[in-house]
Amino acid sequence: MRHGFAMAACATLLLAACATSRPTVRAPVAPDVRSQALAQVGQWSFDGRIAVSDGKDGGSGRIAWRQDGEHVDITIRAPVSGQTWRLVGDDGGYELSGTRREPVRDIDAEALLFRETGWRVPVAALARWVRALPAAGEAPLFGDDGLPKALDERGWHIEYRAYGTAGAAALPTRLVARRANLQVRLAIANWNHG
C-alpha cells in the first residue's frame, strides 16, 4: 500500500516538474514590422566570437562590432597569436590596422580583409545579415515564431540557429553563413541595439 502511494506521489511530482519546465513560446512577430523597426536603428553593437574557414585554412577570435549608420568599427582578437586587427570605415573607404606597421586602406572592406588576413568576410552584407535583415532585398524563410530561420543572398546561405533579446528586439545569437567552401560563424554573447 505504502509502495503504491509512493509511486503515485513520484508520478505526481514528475508531472508537475514537466509542467513547470516547458519552454516558453514567443508570440509570432510580424516580419515586416520587425524588419522596419530594426532598420530604423542606426547605432548598434555586439561582442562575441567569429570563426572563418575556406575549406582548407581558417581562423577564429573574439569580435567586437560597432555600427553607426554606414560607419563600421570591427575589432578581432586572435586567441592563439594574440594578434588584433581593427577595420574602420564606410562606403568612402576602409582602413585596416594590425597587419602591418602602418594601416592599409581600400575602398572595398571585403577585399581589404581578404588581402591582408586571408579571411573572406562579406562585411557590408554581414552588417545586415547579423541582425537577420536581407542585404539585397531577398525574402528570408521564417519559422513558426515569425523570426528569420534562413536567407539566401549573393550566393551565400545564412542560417539563424538561435535568438536572444536586446531591448525590445529579438536578435540572432548564433548564425552561420556559407558560400561554396567558405564559412563564417558568429556566436554573439552581448547585443546593444536601440
mmCIF file of C-alpha atoms in Angstrom, residues 35 124-125 128-129 132-142 150-155 158 160:
data_model
loop_
_atom_site.group_PDB
_atom_site.id
_atom_site.type_symbol
_atom_site.label_atom_id
_atom_site.label_comp_id
_atom_site.label_asym_id
_atom_site.label_seq_id
_atom_site.Cartn_x
_atom_site.Cartn_y
_atom_site.Cartn_z
ATOM 1 C CA SER A 35 12.383 44.494 -40.248
ATOM 2 C CA ALA A 124 28.815 45.117 -45.890
ATOM 3 C CA ALA A 125 26.215 42.338 -46.228
ATOM 4 C CA ARG A 128 22.528 43.404 -42.291
ATOM 5 C CA TRP A 129 22.636 39.612 -42.036
ATOM 6 C CA ALA A 132 18.569 38.821 -39.676
ATOM 7 C CA LEU A 133 17.841 41.502 -42.264
ATOM 8 C CA PRO A 134 18.321 40.945 -46.006
ATOM 9 C CA ALA A 135 21.118 42.923 -47.667
ATOM 10 C CA ALA A 136 19.816 42.597 -51.234
ATOM 11 C CA GLY A 137 16.066 42.510 -50.631
ATOM 12 C CA GLU A 138 15.620 38.724 -50.757
ATOM 13 C CA ALA A 139 12.852 37.302 -48.565
ATOM 14 C CA PRO A 140 14.033 35.142 -45.649
ATOM 15 C CA LEU A 141 12.486 31.822 -44.687
ATOM 16 C CA PHE A 142 10.576 32.385 -41.423
ATOM 17 C CA ALA A 150 17.391 31.123 -43.233
ATOM 18 C CA LEU A 151 18.273 33.544 -46.014
ATOM 19 C CA ASP A 152 19.836 33.049 -49.453
ATOM 20 C CA GLU A 153 21.553 36.108 -50.938
ATOM 21 C CA ARG A 154 24.540 36.910 -53.142
ATOM 22 C CA GLY A 155 25.472 33.240 -53.342
ATOM 23 C CA ILE A 158 22.694 32.151 -43.900
ATOM 24 C CA TYR A 160 19.926 31.524 -37.887
#
